[in-house]
Coordinates of C-alpha atoms in Angstrom, one line a residue:
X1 CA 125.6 106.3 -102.0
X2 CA 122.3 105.7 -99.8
X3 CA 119.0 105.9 -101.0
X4 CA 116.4 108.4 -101.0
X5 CA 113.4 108.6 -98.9
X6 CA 111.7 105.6 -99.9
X7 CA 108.6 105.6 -101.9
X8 CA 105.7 103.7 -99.8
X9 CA 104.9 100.2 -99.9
X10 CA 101.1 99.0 -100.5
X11 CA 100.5 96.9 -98.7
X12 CA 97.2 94.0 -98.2
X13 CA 96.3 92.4 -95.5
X14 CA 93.8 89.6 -95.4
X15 CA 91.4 88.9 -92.2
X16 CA 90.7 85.7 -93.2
X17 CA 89.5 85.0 -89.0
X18 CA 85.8 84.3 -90.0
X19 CA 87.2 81.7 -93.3
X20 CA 87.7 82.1 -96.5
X21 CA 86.8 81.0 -100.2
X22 CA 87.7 82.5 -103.4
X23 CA 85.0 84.4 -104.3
X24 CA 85.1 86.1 -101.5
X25 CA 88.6 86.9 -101.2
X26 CA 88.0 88.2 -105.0
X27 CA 85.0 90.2 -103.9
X28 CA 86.7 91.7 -100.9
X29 CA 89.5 93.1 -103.6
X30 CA 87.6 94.4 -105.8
X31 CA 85.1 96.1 -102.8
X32 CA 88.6 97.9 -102.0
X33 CA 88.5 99.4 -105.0
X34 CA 89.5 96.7 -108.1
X35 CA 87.7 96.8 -111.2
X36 CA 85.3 94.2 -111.8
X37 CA 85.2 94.7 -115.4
X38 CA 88.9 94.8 -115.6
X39 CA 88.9 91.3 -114.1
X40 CA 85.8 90.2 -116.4
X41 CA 88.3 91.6 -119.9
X42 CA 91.2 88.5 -118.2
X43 CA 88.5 86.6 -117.8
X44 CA 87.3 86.6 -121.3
X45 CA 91.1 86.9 -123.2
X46 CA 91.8 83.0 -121.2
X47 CA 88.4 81.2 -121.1
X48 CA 86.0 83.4 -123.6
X49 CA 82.4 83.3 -123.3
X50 CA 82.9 80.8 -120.4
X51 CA 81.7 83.2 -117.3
X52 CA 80.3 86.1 -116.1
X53 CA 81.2 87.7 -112.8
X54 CA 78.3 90.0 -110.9
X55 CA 78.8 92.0 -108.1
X56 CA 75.7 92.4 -105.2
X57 CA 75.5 94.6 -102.0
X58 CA 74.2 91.8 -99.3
X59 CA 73.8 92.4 -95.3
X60 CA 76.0 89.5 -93.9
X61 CA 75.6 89.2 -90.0
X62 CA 74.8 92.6 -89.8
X63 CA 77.7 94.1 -91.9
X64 CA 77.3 95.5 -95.3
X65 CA 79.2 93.7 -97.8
X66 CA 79.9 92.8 -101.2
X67 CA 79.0 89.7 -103.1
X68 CA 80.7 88.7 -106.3
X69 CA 79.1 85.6 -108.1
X70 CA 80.3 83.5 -110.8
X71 CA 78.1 82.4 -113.7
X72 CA 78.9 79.6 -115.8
X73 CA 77.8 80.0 -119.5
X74 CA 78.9 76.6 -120.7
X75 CA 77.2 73.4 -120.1
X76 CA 79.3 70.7 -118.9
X77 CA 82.8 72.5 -118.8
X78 CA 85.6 70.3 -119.0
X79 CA 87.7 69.0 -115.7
X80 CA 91.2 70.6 -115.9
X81 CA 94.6 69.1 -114.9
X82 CA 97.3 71.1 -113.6
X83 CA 99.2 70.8 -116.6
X84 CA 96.0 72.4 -118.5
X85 CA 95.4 75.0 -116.5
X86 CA 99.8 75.9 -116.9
X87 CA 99.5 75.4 -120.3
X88 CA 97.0 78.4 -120.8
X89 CA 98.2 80.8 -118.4
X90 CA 101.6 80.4 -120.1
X91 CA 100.4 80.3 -123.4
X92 CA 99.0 84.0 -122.3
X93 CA 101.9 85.5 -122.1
X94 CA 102.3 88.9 -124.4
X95 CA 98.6 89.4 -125.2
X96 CA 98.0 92.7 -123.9
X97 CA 94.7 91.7 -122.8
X98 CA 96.2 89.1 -119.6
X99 CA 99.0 91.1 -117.7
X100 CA 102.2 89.4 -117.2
X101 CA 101.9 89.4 -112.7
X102 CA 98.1 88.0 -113.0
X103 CA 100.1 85.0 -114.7
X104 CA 102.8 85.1 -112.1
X105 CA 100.5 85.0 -109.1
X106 CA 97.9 82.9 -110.7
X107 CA 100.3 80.7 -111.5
X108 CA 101.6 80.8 -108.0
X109 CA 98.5 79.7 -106.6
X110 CA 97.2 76.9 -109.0
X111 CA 100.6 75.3 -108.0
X112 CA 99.7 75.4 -104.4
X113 CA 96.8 73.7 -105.1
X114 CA 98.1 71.3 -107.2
X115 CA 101.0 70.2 -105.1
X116 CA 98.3 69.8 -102.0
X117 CA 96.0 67.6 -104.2
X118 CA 98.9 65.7 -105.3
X119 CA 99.7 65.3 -101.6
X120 CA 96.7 64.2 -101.0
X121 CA 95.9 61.6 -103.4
X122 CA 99.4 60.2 -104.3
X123 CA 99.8 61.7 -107.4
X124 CA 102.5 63.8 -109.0
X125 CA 100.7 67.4 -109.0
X126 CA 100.9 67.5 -113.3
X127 CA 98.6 64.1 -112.9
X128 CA 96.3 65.8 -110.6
X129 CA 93.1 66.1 -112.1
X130 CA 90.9 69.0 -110.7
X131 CA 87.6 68.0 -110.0
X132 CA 86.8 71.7 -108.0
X133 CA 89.8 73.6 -108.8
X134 CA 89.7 72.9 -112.8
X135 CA 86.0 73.7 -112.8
X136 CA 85.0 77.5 -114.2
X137 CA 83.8 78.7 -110.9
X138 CA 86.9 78.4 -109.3
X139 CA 89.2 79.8 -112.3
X140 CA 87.1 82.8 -112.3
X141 CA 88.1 83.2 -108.5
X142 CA 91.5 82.4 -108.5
X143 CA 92.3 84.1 -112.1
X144 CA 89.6 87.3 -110.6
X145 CA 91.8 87.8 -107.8
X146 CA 95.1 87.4 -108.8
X147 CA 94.1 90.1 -111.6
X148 CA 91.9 92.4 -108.9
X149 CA 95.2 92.0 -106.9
X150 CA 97.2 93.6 -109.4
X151 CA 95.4 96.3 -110.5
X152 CA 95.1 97.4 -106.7
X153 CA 99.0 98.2 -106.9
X154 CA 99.9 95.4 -104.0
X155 CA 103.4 95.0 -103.3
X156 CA 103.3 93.4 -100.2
X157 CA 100.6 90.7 -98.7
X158 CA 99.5 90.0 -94.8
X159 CA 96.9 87.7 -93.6
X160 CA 95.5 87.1 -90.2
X161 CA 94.8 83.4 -88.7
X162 CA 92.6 81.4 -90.8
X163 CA 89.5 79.7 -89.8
X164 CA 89.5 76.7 -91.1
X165 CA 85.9 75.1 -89.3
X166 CA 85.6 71.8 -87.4
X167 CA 83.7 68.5 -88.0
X168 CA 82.9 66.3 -91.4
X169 CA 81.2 66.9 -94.7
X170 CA 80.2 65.5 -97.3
X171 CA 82.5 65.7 -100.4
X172 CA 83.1 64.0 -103.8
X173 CA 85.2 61.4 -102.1
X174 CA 83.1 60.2 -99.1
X175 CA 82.4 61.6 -95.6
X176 CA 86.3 63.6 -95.1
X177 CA 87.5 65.5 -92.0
X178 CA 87.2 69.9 -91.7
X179 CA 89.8 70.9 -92.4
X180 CA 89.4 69.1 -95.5
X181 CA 92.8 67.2 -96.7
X182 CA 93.8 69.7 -99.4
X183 CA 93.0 72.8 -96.9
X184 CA 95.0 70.8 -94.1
X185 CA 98.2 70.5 -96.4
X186 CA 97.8 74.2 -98.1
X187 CA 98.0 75.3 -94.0
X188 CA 100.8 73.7 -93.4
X189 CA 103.2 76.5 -91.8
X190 CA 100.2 78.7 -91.2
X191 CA 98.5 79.1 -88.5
X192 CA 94.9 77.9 -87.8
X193 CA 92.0 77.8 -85.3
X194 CA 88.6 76.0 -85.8
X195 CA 86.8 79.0 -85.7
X196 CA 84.6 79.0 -82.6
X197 CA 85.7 79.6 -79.5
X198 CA 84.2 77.2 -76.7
X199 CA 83.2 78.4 -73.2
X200 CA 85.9 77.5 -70.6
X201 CA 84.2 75.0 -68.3
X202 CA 84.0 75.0 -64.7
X203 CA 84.3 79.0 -63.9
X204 CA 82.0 81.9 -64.6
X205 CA 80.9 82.9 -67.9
X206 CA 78.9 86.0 -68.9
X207 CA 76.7 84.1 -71.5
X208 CA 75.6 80.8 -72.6
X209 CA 75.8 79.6 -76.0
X210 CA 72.1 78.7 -76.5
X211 CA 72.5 77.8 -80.9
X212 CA 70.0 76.8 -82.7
X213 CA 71.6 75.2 -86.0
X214 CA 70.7 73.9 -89.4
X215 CA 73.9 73.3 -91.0
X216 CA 74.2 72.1 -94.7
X217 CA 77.6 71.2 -96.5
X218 CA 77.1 72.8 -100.0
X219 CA 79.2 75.7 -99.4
X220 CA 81.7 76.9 -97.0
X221 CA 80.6 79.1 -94.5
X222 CA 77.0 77.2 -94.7
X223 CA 76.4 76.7 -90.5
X224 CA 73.3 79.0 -89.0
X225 CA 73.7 80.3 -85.8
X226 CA 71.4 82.1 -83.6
X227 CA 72.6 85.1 -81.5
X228 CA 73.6 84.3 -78.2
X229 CA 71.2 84.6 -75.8
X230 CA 71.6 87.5 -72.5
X231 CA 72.0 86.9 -69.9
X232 CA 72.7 83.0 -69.5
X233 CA 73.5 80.3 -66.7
X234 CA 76.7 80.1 -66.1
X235 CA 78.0 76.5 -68.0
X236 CA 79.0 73.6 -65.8
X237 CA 78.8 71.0 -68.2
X238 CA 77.8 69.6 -71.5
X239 CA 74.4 70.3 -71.5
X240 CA 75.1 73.8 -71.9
X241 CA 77.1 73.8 -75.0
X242 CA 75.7 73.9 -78.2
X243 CA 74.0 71.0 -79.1
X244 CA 76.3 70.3 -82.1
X245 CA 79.6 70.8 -80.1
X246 CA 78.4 68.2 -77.4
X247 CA 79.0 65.0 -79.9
X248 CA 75.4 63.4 -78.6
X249 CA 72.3 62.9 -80.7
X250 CA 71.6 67.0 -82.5
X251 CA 70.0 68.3 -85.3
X252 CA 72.3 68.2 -88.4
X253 CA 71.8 69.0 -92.2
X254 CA 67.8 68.6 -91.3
X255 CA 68.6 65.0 -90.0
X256 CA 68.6 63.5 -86.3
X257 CA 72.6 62.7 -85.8
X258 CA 73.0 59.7 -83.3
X259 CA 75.5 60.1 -80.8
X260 CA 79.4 59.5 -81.2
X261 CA 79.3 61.7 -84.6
X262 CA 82.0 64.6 -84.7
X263 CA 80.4 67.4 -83.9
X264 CA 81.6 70.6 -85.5
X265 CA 80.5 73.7 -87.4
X266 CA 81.2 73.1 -90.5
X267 CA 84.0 74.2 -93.8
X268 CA 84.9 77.8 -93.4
X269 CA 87.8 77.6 -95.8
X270 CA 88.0 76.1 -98.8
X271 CA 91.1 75.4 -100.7
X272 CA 90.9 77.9 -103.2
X273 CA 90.7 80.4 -100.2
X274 CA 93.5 79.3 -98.5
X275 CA 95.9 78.5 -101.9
X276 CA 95.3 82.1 -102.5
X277 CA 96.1 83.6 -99.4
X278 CA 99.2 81.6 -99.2
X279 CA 100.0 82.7 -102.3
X280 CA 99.0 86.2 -102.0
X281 CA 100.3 86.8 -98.5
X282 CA 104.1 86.3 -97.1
X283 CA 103.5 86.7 -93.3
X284 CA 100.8 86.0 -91.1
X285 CA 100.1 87.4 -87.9
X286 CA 98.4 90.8 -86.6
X287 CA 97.8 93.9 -89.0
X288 CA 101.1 95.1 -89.7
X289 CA 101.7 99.1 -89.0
X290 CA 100.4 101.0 -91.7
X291 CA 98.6 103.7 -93.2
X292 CA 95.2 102.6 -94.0
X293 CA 93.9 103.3 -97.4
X294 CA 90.7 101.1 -98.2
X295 CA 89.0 98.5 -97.0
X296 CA 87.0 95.8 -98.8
X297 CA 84.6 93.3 -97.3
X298 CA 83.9 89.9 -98.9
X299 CA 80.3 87.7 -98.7
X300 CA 80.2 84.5 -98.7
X301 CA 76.7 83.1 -99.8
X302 CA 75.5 82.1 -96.2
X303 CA 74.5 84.9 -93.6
X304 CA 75.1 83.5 -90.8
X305 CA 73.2 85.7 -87.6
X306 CA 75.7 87.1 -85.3
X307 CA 78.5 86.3 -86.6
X308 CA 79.7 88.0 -90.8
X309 CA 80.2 85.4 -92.7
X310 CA 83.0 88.1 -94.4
X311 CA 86.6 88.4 -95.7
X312 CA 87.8 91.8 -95.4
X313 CA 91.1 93.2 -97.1
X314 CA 92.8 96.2 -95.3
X315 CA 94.7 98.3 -98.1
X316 CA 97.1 100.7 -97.2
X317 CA 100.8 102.1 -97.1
X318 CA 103.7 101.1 -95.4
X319 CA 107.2 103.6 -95.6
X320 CA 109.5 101.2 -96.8
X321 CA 112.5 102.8 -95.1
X322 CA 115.4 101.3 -93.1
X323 CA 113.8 102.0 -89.7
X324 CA 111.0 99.5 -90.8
X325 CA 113.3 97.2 -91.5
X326 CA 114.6 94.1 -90.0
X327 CA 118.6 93.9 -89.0
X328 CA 118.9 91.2 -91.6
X329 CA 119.8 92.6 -95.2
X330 CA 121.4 90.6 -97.9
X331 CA 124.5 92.0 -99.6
X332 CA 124.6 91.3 -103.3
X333 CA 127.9 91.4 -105.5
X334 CA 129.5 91.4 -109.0
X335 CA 132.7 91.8 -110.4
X336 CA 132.2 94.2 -113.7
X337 CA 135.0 94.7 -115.8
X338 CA 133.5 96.1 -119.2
X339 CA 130.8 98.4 -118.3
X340 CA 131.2 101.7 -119.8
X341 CA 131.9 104.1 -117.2
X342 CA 129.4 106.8 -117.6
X343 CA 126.6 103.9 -117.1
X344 CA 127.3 103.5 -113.6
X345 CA 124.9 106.2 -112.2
X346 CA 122.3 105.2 -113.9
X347 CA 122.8 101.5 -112.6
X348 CA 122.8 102.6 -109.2
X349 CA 119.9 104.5 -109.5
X350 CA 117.5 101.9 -111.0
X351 CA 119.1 99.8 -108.0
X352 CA 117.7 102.0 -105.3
X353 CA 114.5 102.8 -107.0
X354 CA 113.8 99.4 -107.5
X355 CA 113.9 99.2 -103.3
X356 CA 117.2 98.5 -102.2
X357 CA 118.5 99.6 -98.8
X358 CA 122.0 100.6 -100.2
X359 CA 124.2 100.5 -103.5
X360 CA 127.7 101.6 -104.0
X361 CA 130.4 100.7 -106.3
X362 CA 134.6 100.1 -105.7
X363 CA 137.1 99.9 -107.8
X364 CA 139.3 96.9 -108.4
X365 CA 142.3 95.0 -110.2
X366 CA 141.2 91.7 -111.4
X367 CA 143.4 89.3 -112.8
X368 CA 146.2 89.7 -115.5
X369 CA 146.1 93.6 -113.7
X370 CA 142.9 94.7 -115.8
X371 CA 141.1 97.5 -113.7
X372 CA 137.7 96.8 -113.0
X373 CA 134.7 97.7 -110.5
X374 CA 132.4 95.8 -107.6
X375 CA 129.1 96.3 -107.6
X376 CA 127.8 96.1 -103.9
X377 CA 123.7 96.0 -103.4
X378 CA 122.5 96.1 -99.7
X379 CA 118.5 94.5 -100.4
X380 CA 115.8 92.8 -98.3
X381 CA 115.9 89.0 -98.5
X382 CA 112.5 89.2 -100.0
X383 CA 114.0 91.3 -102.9
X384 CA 117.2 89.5 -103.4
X385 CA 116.3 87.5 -106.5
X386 CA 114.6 90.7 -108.1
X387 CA 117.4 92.3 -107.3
X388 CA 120.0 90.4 -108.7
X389 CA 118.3 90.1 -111.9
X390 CA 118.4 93.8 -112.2
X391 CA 122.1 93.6 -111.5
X392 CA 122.7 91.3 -114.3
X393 CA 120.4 93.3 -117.0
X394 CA 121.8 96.3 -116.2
X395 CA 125.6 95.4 -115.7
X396 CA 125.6 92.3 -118.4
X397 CA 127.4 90.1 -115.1
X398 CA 126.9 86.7 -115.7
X399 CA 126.6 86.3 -111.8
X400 CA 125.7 87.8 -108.7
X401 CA 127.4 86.5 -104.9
X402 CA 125.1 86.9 -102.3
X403 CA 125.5 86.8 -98.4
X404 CA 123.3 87.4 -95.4
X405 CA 124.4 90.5 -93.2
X406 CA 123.1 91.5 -89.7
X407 CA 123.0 95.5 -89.2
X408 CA 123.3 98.0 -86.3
X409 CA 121.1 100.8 -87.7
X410 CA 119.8 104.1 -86.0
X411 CA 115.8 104.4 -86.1
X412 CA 115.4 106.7 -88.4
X413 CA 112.4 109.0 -90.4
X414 CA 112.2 111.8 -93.1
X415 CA 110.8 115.3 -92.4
X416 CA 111.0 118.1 -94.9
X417 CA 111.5 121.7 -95.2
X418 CA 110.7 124.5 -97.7
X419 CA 113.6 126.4 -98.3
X420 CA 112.7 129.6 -100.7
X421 CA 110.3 127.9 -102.3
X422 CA 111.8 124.3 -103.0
X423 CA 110.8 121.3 -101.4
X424 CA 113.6 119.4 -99.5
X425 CA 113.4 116.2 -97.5
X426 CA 115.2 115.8 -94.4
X427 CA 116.6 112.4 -93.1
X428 CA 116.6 112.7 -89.0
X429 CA 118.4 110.0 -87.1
X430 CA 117.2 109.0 -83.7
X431 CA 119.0 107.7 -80.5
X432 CA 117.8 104.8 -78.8
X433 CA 116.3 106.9 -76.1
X434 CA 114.4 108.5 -79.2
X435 CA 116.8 111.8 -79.0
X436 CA 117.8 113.4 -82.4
X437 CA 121.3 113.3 -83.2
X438 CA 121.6 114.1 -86.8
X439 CA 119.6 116.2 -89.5
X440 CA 120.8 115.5 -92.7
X441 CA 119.3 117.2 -96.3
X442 CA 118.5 114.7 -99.2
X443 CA 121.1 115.3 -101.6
X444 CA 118.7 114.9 -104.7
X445 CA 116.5 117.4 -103.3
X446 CA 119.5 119.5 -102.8
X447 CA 120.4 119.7 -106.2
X448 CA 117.3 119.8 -107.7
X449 CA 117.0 122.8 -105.6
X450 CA 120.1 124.2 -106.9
X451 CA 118.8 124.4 -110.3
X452 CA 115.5 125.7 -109.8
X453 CA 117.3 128.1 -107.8
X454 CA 120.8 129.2 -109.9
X455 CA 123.0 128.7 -107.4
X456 CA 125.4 125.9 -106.7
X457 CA 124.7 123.2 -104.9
X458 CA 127.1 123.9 -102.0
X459 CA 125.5 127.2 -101.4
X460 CA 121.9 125.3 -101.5
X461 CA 123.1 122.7 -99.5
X462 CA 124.2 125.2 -96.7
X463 CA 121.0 126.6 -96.8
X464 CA 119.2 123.2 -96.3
X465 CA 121.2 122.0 -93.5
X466 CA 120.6 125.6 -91.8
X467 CA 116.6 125.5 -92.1
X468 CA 116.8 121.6 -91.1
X469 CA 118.8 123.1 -88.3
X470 CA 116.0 125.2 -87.8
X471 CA 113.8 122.7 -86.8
X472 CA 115.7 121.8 -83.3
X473 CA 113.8 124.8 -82.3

C-alpha cells in the first residue's frame, strides 16, 4: 500500500545573512504572522509578571520592519543555571497554558547554549551559570520564539549563512574575539562569513568604500555605516578601505584606536541568535524550493544606513512527496504476533499520514509455528525516530529494526480530475527525459467517489483512469 498525495510541508527558512539575535529572530516570526499575545500568555504561565513583550514598526536601512522589545518588570532578576532553566520548562509540562513543542524546542535550544558555554569555560553545561542566557531578556526571546514558531505550523526549518561580524568587544569577561567564544562553538558545522565583503585589491572596482563609523559594543548589530559613495577611485591599496578594516590608528566606540588593534565591524550574532537557528533549522544553504506563504522581517535596535540591520523568515509550503525526496529512505520493521487483525488498516493509515513514504504488512511464521505479521515502514531519516514510536504505540512491539535503503524512484507529481462531480487526484509518473509514462487514480479518491456516487468502485475506477486518460490530449 503507497500513500496518498502528500499533505504539504511548512516550511521556514531563516536569512540570517545580515546576523542575528533573538529578538529579532522572535520578531521576524511573529511579523509572519505569530501571535504576540499568544507568546506574551507562555510567557506569563513560566516566569509571571516577569516581562512584557511590545511590538514597533521601525525603518531599518530603508526596509520596513518589525521590532519586538523585551521589558523587564523585576528588579534584579536572578542569574539562571542550565539546570534551572530545565527544571521549569519540564516542570511545565501538562498546563494547558505552555504547549508541549514550545518545551521541546525551547528545551532544544537552551541545551545548545549550555553545552557551548560549558565548552567554553570548562564546565559541565548543568554547572554553567548564565550570566546573558539566564537573564529575562533572553528567556523571553528564546521561550517567544520557540512558542511564535509553533503556532506558525512549522514542520521543517532552513537558514541561510550566518553573519557572525569581525573584530573585538567588550564583554563581561574582558576584551574577547567576534565571533565571540560561545557563537564560535554554537557554529560549529555551520557555515559562516564575517559579514562584509572587502573590495578585491589590485583590479577595477565600481565603488569605493568611503565609511564613516561610530561603532559601540552594547548590542549586536551596533556598527554605523554610511552609504557608499558613487562613483569612487578605483582601490589600490589600504588607504582606500575603510578606516576600521585597515588595522591603523581609526575612530572607534568615540575613541582614537592606535594602530595594530583588530579592526572589524563589530557582533552581528549573538548566541541566542545562533542557539536558535541551530535549533530551529536542520539545513543550511540557499532557500529551498517552495511555495512562498509569508514573510516576516526582524529589527535589530541599530539602523544601520545602507545596509538592514534585519532577519527575515520566509514561510511557505513544500509538497512533501517522493519526487522531493532524496534516494536515501530508511526502512523500519517489527515482528507482530498478537495484534488483532482488523486493526491493521488503521495502523497503516496513521503510518502514512504521519509522513511516511511507504507502509505495507506480510505475513509470517515465527517460532514454535505461530503465524504472525511484519510491519514494513519506508520513512525519511529525519522521521525515523517519530516514526518508530508510532509503530510501537500502535502495534504494542517492543522494538522496531531499522536500516538505511537507497531508492531508484521515477519523478513524479499529482494532478486531478473531476469526474461527474467528484474530485480525484491523479499520480503521473515521469521519465527521465520528463515524458509521462503512467497515470494512475488515487485509490482513496476512487472509493470515496464510489460512494458519493452508488456505484462500485471498479466501475468508478474505470471511469478515473479513462478521464486521467483524457488528459494525454
Amino acid at each position: 500500500m503507497t500513500s496518498s498525495p502528500a499533505l504539504p510541508r511548512r516550511l521556514a527558512y531563516i536569512d540570517a545573512t545580515a546576523g542575528v539575535a533573538g529578538d529579532m529572530l522572535l520578531a521576524a516570526l511573529v511579523d509572519a504572522g505569530a501571535d504576540l499575545a499568544g507568546v506574551q500568555r507562555v510567557l506569563d504561565a513560566l516566569v509571571p509578571g516577569s516581562v512584557r513583550v511590545t511590538r514597533t514598526v521601525v525603518d531599518r536601512g530603508g526596509q520596513r520592519a518589525l521590532k519586538v522589545d523585551v521589558e523587564v518588570l523585576v528588579e534584579d532578576p536572578p542569574h539562571r543555571t542550565w539546570a534551572s532553566i530545565r527544571d521549569m520548562l519540564e516542570r511545565a509540562r501538562g498546563d494547558e497554558a505552555v504547549p508541549g513543542r514550545t518545551i521541546d524546542l525551547a528545551l532544544a535550544v537552551f541545551g545548545r547554549l549550555a553545552d557551548a558555554e560549558g565548552a567554553t569555560h570548562g564546565v559541565p553545561a548543568d554547572e554553567v551559570h548564565f550570566h546573558e542566557v539566564g537573564a529575562l531578556d533572553s528567556l523571553a526571546d528564546v521561550i517567544g520564539a520557540c512558542e511564535a514558531w509553533r503556532q506558525l505550523g512549522i514542520t521543517e526549518g532552513a537558514a541561510s549563512v550566518i553573519a557572525v561580524g569581525s573584530g573585538r568587544i567588550r564583554a563581561a569577561h574582558g576584551d574577547i574575539p567576534v565571533p565571540v567564544p560561545a557563537v564560535a562553538r554554537l557554529a560549529v558545522g555551520w557555515p559562516t562569513v564575517a559579514g562584509e565583503i572587502l573590495p578585491p585589491r589590485g583590479h577595477a572596482h565600481p565603488h569605493s568604500h568611503d565609511h564613516g563609523d561610530a561603532h559601540t559594543h552594547d548590542h549586536p548589530h551596533g556598527h554605523e555605516h554610511t552609504p557608499h559613495e558613487h562613483p569612487g577611485p578605483v582601490p589600490g591599496s589600504d588607504a582606500e578601505l575603510p578606516a576600521h578594516m585597515q588595522g591603523g590608528p581609526h575612530e572607534h566606540g568615540g575613541r582614537r584606536v592606535p594602530g595594530g588593534v583588530a579592526p572589524g565591524i563589530g557582533e552581528l550574532a549573538t548566541p541566542t541568535g545562533v542557539a536558535l537557528v541551530r535549533g530551529l533549522a536542520a539545513t543550511a544553504g540557499p532557500q529551498p524550493a517552495m511555495t512562498l506563504a509569508a514573510l516576516g522581517v526582524g529589527a535589530g535596535t541599530k539602523d544601520t544606513p545602507g545596509r538592514p540591520n534585519v532577519v527575515r523568515v520566509l514561510l511557505g509550503e513544500t509538497a512533501a512527496d517522493a519526487h522531493a525526496t532524496p534516494t536515501a529512505a530508511v526502512q523500519l520493521e517489527a515482528n507482530v504476533d498478537d495484534l488483532d487483525p482488523r486493526l491493521w488498516p488503521g495502523t497503516v493509515d496513521a503510518l502514512l499520514d504521519a509522513g511516511a513514504l511507504d507502509a505495507w504488512t506480510t505475513p509470517i511464521v515465527m517460532k514454535r509455528g505461530r503465524p504472525a505479521t511484519t510491519l514494513h515502514v519506508l520513512a525519511r531519516a529525519e522521521d525515523r525516530e517519530a516514526i518508530a514510536d508510532l509503530v510501537m504505540d500502535r502495534t504494542g512491539t517492543l522494538g522496531v529494526r531499522s536500516h538505511h535503503v537507497e531508492r531508484i524512484i521515477r519523478r513524479r507529481a499529482f494532478t486531478e480530475v473531476m469526474v461527474e462531480g467528484q474530485r480525484i487526484a491523479v499520480k503521473v509518473a515521469h521519465a527521465p527525459d520528463g515524458a509521462v509514462v503512467r497515470r494512475e487514480p488515487e485509490f482513496r479518491d476512487v472509493a470515496a467517489a464510489a460512494s458519493a456516487l452508488g456505484v462500485s468502485e471498479r466501475e468508478m475506477l474505470g471511469r478515473a483512469r479513462a478521464a486521467a486518460e483524457a488528459l494525454r490530449g
